[in-house]
Coordinates of C-alpha atoms in Angstrom, one line a residue:
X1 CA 125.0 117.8 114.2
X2 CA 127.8 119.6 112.6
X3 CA 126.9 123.1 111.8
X4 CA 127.0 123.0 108.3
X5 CA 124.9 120.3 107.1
X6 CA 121.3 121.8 107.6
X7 CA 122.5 125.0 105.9
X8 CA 123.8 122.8 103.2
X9 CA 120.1 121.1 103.2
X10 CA 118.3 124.1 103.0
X11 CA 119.6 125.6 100.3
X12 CA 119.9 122.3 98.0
X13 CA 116.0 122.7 98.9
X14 CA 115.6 126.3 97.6
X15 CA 118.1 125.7 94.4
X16 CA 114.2 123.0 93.8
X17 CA 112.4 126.1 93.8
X18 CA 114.3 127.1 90.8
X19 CA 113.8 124.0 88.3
X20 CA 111.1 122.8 86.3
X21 CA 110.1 119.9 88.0
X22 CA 110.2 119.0 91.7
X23 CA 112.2 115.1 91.4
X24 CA 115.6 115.9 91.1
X25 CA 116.4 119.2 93.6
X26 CA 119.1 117.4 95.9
X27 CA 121.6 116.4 93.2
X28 CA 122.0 119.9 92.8
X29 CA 125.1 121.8 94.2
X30 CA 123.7 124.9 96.7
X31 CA 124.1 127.9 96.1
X32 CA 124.3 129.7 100.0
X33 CA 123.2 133.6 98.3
X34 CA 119.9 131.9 96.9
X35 CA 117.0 134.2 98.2
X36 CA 114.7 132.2 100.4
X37 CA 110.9 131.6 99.1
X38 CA 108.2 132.7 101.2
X39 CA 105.2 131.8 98.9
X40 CA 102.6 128.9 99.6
X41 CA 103.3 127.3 96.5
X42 CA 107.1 126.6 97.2
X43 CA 106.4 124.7 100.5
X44 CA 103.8 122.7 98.6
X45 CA 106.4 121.9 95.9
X46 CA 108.8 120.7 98.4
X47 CA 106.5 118.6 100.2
X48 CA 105.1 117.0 97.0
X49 CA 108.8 116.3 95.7
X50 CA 107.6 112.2 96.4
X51 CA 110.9 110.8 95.1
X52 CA 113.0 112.6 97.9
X53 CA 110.1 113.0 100.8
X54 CA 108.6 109.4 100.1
X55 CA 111.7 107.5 101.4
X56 CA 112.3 105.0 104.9
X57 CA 115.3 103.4 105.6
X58 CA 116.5 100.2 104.6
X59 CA 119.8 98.9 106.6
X60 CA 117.1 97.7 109.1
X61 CA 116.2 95.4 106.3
X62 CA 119.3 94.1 105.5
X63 CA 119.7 93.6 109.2
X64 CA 116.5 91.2 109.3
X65 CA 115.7 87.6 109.5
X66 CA 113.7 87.7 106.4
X67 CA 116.4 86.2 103.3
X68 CA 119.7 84.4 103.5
X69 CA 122.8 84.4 101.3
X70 CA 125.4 82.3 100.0
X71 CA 128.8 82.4 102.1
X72 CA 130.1 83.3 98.7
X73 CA 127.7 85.9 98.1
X74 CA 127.9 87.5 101.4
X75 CA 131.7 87.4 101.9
X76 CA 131.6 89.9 97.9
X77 CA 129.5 92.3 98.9
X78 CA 130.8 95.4 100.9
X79 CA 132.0 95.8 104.3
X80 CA 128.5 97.6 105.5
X81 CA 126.4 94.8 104.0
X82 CA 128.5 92.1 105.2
X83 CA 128.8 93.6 108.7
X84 CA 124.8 94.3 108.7
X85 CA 124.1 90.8 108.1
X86 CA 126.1 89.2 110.6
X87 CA 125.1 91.8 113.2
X88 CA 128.7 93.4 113.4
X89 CA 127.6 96.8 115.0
X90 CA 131.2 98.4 114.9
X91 CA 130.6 102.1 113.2
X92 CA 133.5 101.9 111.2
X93 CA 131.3 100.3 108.8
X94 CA 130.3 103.3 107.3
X95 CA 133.9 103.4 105.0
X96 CA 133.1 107.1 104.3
X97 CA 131.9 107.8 107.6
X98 CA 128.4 108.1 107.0
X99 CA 124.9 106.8 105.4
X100 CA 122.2 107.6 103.5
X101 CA 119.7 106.0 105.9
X102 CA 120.8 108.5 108.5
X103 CA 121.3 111.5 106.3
X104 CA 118.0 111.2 104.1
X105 CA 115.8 111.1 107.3
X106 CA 117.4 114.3 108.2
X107 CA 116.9 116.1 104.8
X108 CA 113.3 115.4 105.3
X109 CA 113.1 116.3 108.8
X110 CA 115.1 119.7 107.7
X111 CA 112.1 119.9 105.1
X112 CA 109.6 119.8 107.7
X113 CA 111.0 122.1 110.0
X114 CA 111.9 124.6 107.0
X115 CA 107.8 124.0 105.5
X116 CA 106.6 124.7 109.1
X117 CA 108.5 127.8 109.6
X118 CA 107.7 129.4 106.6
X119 CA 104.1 128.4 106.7
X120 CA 104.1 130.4 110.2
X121 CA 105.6 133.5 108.4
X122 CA 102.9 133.3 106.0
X123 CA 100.0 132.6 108.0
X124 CA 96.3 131.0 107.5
X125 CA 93.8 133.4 106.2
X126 CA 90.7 132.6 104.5
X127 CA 92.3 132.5 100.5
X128 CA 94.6 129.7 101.9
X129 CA 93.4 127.8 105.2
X130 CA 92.8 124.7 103.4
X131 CA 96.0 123.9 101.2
X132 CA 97.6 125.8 104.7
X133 CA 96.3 123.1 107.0
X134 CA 97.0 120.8 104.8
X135 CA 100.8 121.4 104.4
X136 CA 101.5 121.9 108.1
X137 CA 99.6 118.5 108.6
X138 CA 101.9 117.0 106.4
X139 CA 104.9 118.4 107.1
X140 CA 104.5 117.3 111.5
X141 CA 103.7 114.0 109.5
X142 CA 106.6 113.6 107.5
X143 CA 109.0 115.0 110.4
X144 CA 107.3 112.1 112.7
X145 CA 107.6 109.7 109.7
X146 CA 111.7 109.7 109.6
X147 CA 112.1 110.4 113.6
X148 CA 110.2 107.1 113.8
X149 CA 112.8 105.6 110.9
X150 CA 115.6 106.9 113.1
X151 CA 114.7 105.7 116.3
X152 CA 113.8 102.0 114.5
X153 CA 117.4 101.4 113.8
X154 CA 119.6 104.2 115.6
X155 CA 117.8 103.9 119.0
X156 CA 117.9 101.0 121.4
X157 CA 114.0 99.2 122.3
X158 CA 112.4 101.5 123.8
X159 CA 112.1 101.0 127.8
X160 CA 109.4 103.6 129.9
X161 CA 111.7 102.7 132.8
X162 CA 114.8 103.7 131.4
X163 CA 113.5 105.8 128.4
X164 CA 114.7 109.6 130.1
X165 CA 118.6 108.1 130.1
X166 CA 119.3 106.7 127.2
X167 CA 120.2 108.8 124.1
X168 CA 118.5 108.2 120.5
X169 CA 119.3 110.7 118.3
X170 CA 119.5 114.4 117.5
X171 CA 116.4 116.1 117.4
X172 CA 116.5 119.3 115.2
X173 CA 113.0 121.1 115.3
X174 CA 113.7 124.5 114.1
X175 CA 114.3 125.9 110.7
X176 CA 117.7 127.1 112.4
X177 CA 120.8 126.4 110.1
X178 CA 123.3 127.3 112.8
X179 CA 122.5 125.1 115.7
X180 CA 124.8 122.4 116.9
X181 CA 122.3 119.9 118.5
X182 CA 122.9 117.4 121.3
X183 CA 121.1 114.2 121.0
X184 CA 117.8 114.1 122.8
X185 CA 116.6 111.0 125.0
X186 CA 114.6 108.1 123.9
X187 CA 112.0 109.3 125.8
X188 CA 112.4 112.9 124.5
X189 CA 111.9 112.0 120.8
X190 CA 109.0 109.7 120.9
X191 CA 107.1 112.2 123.5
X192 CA 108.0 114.3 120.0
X193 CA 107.2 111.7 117.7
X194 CA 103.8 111.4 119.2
X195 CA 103.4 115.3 119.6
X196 CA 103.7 115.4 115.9
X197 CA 101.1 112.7 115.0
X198 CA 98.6 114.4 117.1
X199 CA 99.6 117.6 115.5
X200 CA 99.1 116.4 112.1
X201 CA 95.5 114.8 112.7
X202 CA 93.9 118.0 113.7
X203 CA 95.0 119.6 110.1
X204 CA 94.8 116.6 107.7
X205 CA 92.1 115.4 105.7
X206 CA 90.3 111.9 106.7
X207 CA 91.4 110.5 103.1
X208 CA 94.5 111.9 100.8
X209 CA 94.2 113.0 97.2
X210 CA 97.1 111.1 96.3
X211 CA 98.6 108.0 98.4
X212 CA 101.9 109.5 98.6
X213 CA 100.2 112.4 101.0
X214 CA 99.9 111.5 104.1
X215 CA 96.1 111.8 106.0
X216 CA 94.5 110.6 109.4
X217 CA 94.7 107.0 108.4
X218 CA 98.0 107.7 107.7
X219 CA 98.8 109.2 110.9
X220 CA 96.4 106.6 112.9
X221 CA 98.6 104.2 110.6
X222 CA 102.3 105.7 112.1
X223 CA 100.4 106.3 115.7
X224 CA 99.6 102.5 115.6
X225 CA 103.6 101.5 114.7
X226 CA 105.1 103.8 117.0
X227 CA 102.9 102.9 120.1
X228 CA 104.0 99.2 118.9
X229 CA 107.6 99.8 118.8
X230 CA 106.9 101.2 122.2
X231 CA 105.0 98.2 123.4
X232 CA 102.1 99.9 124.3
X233 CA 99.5 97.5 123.0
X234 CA 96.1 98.9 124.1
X235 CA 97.1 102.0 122.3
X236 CA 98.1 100.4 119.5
X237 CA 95.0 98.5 119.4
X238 CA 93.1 101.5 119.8
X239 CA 95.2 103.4 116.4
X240 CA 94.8 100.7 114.4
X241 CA 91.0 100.5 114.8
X242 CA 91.0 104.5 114.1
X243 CA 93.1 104.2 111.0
X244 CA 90.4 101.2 110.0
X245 CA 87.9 103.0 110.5
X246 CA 88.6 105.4 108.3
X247 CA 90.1 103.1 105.6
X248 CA 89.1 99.3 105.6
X249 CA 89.5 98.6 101.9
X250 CA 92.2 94.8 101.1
X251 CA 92.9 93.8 97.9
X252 CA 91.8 91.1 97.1
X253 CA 94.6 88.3 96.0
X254 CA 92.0 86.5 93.9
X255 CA 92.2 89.4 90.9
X256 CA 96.0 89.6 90.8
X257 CA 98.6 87.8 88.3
X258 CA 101.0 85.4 89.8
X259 CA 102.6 85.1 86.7
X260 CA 103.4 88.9 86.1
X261 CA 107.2 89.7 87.1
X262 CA 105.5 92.0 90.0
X263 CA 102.1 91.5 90.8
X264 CA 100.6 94.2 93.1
X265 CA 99.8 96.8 92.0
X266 CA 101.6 100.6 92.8
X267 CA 99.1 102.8 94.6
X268 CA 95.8 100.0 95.4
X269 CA 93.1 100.5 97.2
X270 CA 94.7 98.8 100.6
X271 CA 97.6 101.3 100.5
X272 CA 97.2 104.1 103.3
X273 CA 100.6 105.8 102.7
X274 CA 103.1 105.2 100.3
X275 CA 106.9 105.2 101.0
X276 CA 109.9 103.3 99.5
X277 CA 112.6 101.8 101.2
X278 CA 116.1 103.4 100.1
X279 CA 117.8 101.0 97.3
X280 CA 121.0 99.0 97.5
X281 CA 121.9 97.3 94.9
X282 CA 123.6 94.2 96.7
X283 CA 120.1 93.6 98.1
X284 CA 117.0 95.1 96.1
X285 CA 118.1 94.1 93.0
X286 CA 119.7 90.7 93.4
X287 CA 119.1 87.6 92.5
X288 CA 121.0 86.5 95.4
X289 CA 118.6 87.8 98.3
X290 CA 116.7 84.6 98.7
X291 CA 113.9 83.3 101.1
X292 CA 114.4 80.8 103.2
X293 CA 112.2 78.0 102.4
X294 CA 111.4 76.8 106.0
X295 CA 109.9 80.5 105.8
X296 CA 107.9 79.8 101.6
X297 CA 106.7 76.3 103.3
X298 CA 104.5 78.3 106.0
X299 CA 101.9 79.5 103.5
X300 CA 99.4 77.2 103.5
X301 CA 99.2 75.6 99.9
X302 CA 95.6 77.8 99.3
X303 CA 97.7 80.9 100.6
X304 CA 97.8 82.8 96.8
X305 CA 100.8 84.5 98.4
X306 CA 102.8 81.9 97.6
X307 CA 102.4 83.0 93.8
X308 CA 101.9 86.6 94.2
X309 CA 105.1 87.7 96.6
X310 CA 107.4 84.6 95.3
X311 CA 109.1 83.2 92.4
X312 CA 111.6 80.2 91.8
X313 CA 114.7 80.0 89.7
X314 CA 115.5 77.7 87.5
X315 CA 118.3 77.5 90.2
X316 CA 116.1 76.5 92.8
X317 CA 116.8 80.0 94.9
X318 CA 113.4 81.6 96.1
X319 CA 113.2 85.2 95.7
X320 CA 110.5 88.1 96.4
X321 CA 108.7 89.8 94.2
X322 CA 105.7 90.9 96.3
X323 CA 106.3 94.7 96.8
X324 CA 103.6 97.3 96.5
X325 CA 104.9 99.0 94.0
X326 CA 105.4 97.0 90.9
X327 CA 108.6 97.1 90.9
X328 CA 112.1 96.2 92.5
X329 CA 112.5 98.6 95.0
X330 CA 110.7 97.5 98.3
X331 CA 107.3 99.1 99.3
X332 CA 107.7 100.3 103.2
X333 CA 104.6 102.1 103.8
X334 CA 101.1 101.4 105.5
X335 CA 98.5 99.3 104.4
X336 CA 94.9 98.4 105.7
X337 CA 96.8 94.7 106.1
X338 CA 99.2 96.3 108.8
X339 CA 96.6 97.8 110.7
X340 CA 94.8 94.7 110.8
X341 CA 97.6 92.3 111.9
X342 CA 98.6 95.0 114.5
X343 CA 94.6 95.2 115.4
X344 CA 94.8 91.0 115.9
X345 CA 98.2 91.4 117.9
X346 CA 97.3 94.2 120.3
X347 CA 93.4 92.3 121.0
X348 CA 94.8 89.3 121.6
X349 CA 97.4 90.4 124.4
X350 CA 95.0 92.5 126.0
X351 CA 92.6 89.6 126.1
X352 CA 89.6 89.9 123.7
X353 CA 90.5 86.8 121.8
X354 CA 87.0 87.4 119.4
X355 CA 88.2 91.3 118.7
X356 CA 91.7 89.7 117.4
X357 CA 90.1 86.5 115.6
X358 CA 87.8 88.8 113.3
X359 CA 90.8 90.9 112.4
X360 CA 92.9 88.4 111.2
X361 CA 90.6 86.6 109.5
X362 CA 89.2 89.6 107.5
X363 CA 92.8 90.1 106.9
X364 CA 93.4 85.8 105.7
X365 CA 90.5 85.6 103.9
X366 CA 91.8 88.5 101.0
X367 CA 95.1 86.3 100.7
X368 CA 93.5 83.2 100.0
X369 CA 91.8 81.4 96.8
X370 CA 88.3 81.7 96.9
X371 CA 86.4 79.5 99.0
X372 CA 89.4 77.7 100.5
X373 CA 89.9 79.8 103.4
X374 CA 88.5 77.9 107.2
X375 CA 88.6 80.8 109.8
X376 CA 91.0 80.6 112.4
X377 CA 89.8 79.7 116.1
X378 CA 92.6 81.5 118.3
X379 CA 91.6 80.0 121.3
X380 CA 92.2 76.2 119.3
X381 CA 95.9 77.2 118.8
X382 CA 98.6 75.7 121.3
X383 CA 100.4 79.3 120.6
X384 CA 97.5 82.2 119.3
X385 CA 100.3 84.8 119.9
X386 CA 102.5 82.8 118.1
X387 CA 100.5 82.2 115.2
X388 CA 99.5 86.0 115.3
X389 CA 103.0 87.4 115.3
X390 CA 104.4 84.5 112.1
X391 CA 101.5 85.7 110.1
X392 CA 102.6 89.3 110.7
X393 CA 106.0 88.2 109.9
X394 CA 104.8 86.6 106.5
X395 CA 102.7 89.7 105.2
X396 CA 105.1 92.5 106.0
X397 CA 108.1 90.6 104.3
X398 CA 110.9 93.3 103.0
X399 CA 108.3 95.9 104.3
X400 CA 111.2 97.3 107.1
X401 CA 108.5 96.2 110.2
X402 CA 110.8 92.9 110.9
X403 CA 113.7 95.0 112.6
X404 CA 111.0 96.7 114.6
X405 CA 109.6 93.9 115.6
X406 CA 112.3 91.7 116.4
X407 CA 113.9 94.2 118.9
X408 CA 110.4 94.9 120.8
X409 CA 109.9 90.6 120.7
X410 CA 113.2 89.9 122.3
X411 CA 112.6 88.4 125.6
X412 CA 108.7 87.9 125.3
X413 CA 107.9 84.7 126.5
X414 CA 105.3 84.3 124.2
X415 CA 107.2 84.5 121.0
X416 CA 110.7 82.6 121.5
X417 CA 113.6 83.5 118.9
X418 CA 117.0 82.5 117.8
X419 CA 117.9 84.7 114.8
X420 CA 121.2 83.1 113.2
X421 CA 122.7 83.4 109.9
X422 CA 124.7 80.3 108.6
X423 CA 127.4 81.1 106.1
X424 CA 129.0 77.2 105.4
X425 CA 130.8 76.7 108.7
X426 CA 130.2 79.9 110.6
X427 CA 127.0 80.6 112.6
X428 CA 126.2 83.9 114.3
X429 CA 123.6 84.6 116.4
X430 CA 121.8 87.4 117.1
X431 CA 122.6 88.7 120.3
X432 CA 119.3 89.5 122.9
X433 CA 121.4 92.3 124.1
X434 CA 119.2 95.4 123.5
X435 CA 122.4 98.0 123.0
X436 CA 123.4 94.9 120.3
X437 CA 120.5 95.6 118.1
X438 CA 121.0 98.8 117.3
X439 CA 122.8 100.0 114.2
X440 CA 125.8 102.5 115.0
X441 CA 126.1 106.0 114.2
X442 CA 128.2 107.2 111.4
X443 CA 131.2 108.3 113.2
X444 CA 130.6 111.4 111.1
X445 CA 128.3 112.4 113.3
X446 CA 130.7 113.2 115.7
X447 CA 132.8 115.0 114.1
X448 CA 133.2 119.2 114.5
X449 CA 130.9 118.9 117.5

């Protein structure tokens, strides 16, 4: 990276430790004389600083199947959204050279690295071991959480066979503000990924105070996605059931408002870690991100999400509305109902059709109306995997799992996919190239190195 940036970071971090509140500390100029801080208290304030440590990407999402627009919508907005949606992976996209969705997972890696460091200077002694586990569990957490967002849209699918000689990203992991780094191997960075995880369950609680702090349902939670994304199932399977075991609680879509603007609620009881996908306006907030409705018409009529996550326009346009978060901006962290779709998934391909049926039914029966629900019978299905992996697709709309997903589905003969976008006379399809579904790096990137 160029040698500048994390020094740049740092001290954006420590001009925080200087203001009254914790939310605002990167719209601040740096100040490269500030004095470092060495106290416990400063780490915990820039690990608790939600608005700025509490973010995933997003360009992944506007890359998804999951909403079309207008030909005259789409050919208004700007040259990274248009290019995104049409799969046009040509880095000059980026008209100032770069993106947040690359820089913010680097500020909060840069976070972690700087929290772990100065932790170790402190040290654990009996007046601090508990709030000191619990800050270096959270920050290998965090520092797993945005490698993981990296590698979901910088990185190509990740292949064990090939893994060791394809590059991903760079992979800073010292407090070092100096260091130019080369960009480690796919392999390299989710050996770290996973390091981290397994790091952070041996120092984190079982259940967090708040939901924004991560805890070992959390990190089962990320364990279970990454070991998706890496298409190890059985181990998948077996994170999932970890993270439910330790946290099993759904909400139940029978007590919630299809008539309020947004209907679930911020912080309920299925939410295992919360996180935000980063806003852009041309998306998040418009009017003009609409659902397909070959997509609305496969809830079943008794499906309450139909209510809940949906609304139509006087128009006729179908938008979402279903975030966790009640609110706009698009809820991208883990939920009991993720672990249980990924539980239903992972049994199913390694054969205990029973394991996968009582998974996604516990998950169904919270989404529909009371009494309506008939359980599913996998083995009744002409396509279980099929039916497994559309109901995935229709709970973790605009949750920024689709990209994910669609990359490590490609090819699988058991889930067959033509992605297109149709803008009036112009179709493009998304190509089952693997170096063709990843987004490019800023050119910045490359620059001073």
């Amino acid at each position: 990276m160029k040698r500048n940036i994390f020094k740049i970071i740092l001290n954006i971090f420590l001009v925080q430790m200087s203001l009254s509140g914790c939310e605002e500390f990167l719209d601040v100029k740096p100040n490269l004389n500030l004095e470092v801080p060495e106290d416990i208290e400063s780490v915990q304030a820039i690990l608790d600083a939600e608005s700025r440590i509490n973010v995933s990407t997003a360009l992944d999402i506007m890359a998804a199947d999951e909403y079309y627009l207008l030909p005259e919508i789409h050919d208004n907005l700007d040259l990274m959204y248009q290019s995104l949606h049409i799969w046009d992976m040509d880095p000059e996209i980026y008209l100032n050279g770069s993106t947040n969705d690359w820089n913010r997972p680097y500020q909060i890696i840069f976070a972690a690295n700087f929290c772990i460091s100065q932790l170790d200077k402190i040290g654990r002694n009996p007046s601090n071991l508990d709030l000191w586990d619990n800050l270096k569990g959270r920050s290998f957490f965090v520092r797993a959480h945005a490698f993981a967002d990296l590698v979901k849209q910088f990185a190509p699918q990740y292949d064990p066979a090939t893994a060791q000689h394809i590059l991903a990203v760079p992979m800073p992991l010292e407090a070092d503000v100096n260091s130019i780094l080369d960009f480690g191997n796919l392999l390299e960075v989710y050996d770290q990924i996973l390091l981290d995880i397994e790091n952070s369950l041996s120092l984190l609680p079982e259940l967090p105070r708040l939901r924004s702090q991560p805890s070992k349902a959390a990190a089962y939670g990320l364990q279970a996605r990454v070991f998706l994304m890496m298409k190890d199932y059985p181990k998948a399977l077996e994170a999932s059931e970890n993270a439910l075991a330790i946290q099993n609680t759904l909400l139940d879509f029978s007590t919630l408002n299809p008539q309020s603007n947004y209907p679930v609620p911020r912080g309920n009881g299925e939410v295992i870690y919360h996180t935000l996908g980063a806003t852009y306006s041309g998306m998040t907030f418009s009017a003009e991100t609409r659902i397909d409705p070959d997509l609305f018409n496969m809830y079943h009529f008794d499906d309450l999400r139909r209510g809940i996550y949906f609304f139509s326009r006087p128009q006729g346009q179908i938008n979402f509305k279903g975030s966790f978060n009640t609110g706009h901006q698009y809820f991208t962290g883990i939920t009991v109902g993720e672990m249980l779709l990924t539980k239903a998934e992972c049994a199913f391909r390694g054969g205990d059709s029973m394991k996968a049926e009582d998974a996604i039914n516990t998950f169904l029966e919270s989404r529909f109306k009371k009494g309506s629900f008939t359980p599913v019978s996998l083995n009744s299905l002409e396509n279980p995997l099929k039916f497994l992996l559309d109901e995935r697709k229709k709970e973790l709309l605009f949750r920024g799992r689709r990209w994910a997903d669609i990359k490590r589905l490609t090819g699988d003969s058991g889930y067959k996919m033509e992605i297109k976008r149709v803008l009036g006379d112009r179709v493009y399809t998304l190509p089952d190239d693997p170096m063709m579904q990843v987004l490019p790096v800023p050119p910045n990137e490359f620059a001073n190195r």
